[in-house]
PDB file of C-alpha atoms in Angstrom:
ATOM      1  CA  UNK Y   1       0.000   0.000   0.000  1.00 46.00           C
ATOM      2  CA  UNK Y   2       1.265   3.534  -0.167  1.00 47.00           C
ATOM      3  CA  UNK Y   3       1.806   6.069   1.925  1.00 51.00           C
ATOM      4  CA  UNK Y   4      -1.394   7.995   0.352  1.00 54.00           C
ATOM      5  CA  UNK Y   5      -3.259   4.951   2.259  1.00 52.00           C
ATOM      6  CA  UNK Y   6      -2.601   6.496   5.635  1.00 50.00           C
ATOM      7  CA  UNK Y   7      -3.411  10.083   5.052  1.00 59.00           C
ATOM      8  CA  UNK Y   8      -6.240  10.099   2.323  1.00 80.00           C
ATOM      9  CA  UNK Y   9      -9.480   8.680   4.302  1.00 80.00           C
ATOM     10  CA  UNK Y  10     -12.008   8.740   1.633  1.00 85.00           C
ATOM     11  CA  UNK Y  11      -9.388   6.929  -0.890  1.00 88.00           C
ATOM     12  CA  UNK Y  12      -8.977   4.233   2.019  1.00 86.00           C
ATOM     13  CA  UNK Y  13     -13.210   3.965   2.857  1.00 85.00           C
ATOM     14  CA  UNK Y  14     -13.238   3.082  -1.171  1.00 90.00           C
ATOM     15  CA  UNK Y  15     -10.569   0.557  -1.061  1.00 90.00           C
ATOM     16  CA  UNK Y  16     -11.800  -1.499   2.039  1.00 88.00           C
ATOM     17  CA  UNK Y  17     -15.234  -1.000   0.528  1.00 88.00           C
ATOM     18  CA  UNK Y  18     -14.281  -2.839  -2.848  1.00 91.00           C
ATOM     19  CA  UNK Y  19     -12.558  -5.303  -0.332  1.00 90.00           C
ATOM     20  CA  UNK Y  20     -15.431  -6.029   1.539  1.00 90.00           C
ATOM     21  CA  UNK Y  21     -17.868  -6.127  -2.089  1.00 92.00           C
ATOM     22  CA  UNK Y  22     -15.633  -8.481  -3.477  1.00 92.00           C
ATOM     23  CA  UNK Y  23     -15.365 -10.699  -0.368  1.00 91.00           C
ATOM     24  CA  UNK Y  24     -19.200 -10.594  -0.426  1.00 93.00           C
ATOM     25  CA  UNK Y  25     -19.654 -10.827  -4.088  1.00 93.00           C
ATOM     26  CA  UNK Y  26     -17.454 -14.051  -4.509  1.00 92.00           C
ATOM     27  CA  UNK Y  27     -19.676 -16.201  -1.441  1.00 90.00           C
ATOM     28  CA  UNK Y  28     -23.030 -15.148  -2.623  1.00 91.00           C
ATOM     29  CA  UNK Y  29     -23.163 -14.453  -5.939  1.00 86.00           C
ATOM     30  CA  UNK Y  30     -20.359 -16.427  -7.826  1.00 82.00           C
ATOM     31  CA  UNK Y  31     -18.002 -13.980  -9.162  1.00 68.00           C
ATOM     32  CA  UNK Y  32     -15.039 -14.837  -9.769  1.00 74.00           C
ATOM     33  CA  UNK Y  33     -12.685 -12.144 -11.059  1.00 78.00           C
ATOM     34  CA  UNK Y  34     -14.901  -9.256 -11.329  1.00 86.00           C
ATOM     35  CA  UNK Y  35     -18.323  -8.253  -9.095  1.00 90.00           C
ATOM     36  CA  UNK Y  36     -21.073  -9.112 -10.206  1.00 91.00           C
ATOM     37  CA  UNK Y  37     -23.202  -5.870 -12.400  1.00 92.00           C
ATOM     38  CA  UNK Y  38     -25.434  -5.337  -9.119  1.00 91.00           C
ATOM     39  CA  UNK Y  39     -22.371  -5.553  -6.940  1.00 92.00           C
ATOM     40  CA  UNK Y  40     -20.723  -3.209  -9.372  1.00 93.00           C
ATOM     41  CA  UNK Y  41     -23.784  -0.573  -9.504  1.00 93.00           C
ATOM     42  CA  UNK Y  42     -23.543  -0.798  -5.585  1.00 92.00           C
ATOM     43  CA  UNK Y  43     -20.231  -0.274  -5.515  1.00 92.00           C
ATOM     44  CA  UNK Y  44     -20.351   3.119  -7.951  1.00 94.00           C
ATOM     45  CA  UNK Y  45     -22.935   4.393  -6.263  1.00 92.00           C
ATOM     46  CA  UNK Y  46     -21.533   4.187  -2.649  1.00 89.00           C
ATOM     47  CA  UNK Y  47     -17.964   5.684  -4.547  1.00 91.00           C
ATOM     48  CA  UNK Y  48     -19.850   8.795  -5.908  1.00 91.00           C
ATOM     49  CA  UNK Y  49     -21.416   9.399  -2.487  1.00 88.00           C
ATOM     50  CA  UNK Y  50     -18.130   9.013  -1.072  1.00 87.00           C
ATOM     51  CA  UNK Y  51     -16.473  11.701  -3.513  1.00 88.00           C
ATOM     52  CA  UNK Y  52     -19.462  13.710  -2.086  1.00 86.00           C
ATOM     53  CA  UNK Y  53     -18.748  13.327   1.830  1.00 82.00           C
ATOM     54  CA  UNK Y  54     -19.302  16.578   3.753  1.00 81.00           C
ATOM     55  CA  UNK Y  55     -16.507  14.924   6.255  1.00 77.00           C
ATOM     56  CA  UNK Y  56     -13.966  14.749   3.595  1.00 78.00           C
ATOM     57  CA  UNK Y  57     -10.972  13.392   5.194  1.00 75.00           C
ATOM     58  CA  UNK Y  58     -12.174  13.497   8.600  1.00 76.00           C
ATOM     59  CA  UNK Y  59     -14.740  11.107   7.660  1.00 74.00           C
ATOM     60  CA  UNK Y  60     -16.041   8.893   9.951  1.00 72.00           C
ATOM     61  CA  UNK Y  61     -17.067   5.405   9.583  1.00 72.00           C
ATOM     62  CA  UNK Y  62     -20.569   4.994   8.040  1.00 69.00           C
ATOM     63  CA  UNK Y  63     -21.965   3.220  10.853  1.00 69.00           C
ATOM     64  CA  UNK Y  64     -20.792   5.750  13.055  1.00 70.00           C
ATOM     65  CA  UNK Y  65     -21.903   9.000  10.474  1.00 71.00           C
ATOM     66  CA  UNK Y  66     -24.600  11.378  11.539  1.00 72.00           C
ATOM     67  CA  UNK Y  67     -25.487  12.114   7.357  1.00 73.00           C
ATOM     68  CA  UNK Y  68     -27.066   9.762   5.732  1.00 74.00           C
ATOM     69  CA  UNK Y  69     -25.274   9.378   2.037  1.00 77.00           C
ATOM     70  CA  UNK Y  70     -27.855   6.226   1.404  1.00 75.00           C
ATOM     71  CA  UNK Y  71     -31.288   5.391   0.479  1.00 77.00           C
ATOM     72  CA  UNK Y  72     -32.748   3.120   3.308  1.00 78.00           C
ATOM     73  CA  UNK Y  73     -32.760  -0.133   1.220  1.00 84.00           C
ATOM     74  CA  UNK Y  74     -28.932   0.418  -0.387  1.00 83.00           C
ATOM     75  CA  UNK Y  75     -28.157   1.186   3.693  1.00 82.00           C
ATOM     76  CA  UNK Y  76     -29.279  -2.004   4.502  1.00 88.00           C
ATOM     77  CA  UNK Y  77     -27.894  -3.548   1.762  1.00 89.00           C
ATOM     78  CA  UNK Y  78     -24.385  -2.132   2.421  1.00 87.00           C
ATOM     79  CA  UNK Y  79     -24.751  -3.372   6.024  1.00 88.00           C
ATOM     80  CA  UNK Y  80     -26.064  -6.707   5.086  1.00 93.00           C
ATOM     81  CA  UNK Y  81     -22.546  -6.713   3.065  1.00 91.00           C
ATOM     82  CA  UNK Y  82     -20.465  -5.243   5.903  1.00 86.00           C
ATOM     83  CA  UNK Y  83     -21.814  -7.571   8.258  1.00 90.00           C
ATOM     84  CA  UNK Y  84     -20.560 -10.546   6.472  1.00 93.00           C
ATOM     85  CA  UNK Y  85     -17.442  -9.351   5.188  1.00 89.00           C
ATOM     86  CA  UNK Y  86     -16.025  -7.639   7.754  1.00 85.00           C
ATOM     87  CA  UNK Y  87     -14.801 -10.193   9.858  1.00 87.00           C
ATOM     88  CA  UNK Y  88     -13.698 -12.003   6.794  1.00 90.00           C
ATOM     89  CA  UNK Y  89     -11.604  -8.524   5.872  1.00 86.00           C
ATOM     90  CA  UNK Y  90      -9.022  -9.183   8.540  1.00 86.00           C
ATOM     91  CA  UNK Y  91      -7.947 -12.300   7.736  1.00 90.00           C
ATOM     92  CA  UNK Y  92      -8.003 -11.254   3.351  1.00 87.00           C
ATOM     93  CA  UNK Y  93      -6.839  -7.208   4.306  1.00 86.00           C
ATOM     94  CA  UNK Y  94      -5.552  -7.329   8.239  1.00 86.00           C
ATOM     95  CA  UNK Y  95      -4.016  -3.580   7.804  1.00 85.00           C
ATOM     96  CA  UNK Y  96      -7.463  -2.039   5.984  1.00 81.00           C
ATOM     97  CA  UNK Y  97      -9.344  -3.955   8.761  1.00 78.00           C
ATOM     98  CA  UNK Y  98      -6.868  -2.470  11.156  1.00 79.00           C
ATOM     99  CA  UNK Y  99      -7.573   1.009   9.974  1.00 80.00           C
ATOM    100  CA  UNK Y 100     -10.848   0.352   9.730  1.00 72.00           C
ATOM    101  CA  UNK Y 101     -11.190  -0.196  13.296  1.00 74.00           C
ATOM    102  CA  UNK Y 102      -8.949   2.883  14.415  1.00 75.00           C
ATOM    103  CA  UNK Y 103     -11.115   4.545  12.082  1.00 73.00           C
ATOM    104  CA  UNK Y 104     -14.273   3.429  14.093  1.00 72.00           C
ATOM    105  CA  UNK Y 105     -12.808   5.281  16.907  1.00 72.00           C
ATOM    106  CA  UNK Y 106     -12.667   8.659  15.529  1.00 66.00           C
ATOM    107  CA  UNK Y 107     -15.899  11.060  16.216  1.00 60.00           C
ATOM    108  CA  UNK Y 108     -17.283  13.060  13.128  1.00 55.00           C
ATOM    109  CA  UNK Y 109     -15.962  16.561  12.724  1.00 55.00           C
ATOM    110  CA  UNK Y 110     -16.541  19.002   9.308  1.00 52.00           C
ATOM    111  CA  UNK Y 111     -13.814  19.980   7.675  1.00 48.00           C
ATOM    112  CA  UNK Y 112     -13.708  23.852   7.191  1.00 51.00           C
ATOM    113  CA  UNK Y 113     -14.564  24.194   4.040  1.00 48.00           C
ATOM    114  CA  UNK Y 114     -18.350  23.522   4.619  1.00 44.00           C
TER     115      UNK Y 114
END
């Protein structure tokens, strides 16, 4: 990973996101190399509303995020997909998952130029 990992949180919340897709997308719906298209849609969408974040880099994790980026049934979708592949993440990713967590401890602040 490089050093941009460390510093740029919205890069890394799209990188363990794909993770965790993948990891979900490969169990349940048979892909193999690539996700599958509704995977893929899910996976744009939730990238776009990243790009959009109000939090920018001080983002927090989406469980723990007072704005809500998501429709209600592509939230519980993402959390059906974060449920299962989270635990699965440290064992495929241990440093994203590691991150991840840290991340989880952080408390939502705006960055200054909203």
């Amino acid at each position: 990973m490089t050093p941009d990992i460390w510093s740029n949180r919205i890069r890394r919340e799209k990188q363990t996101l794909a993770c965790m897709l993948r990891l979900y997308c490969k169990a349940h719906h048979g892909g193999k190399k690539s996700l599958c298209p509704a995977c893929r849609k899910l996976l744009e969408h939730a990238w776009k509303r990243l790009d959009l974040c109000p939090f920018e880099n001080a983002k927090p994790v989406c469980v723990r995020c007072p704005h809500n980026c998501h429709a209600s049934r592509d939230r519980a979708e993402l959390r059906k997909i974060m449920r299962y592949a989270g635990p699965r993440l440290l064992w495929r990713h241990p440093l994203l998952a590691l991150l991840h967590i840290l991340d989880s401890k952080k408390h939502p602040q705006r960055s200054d130029s909203t």
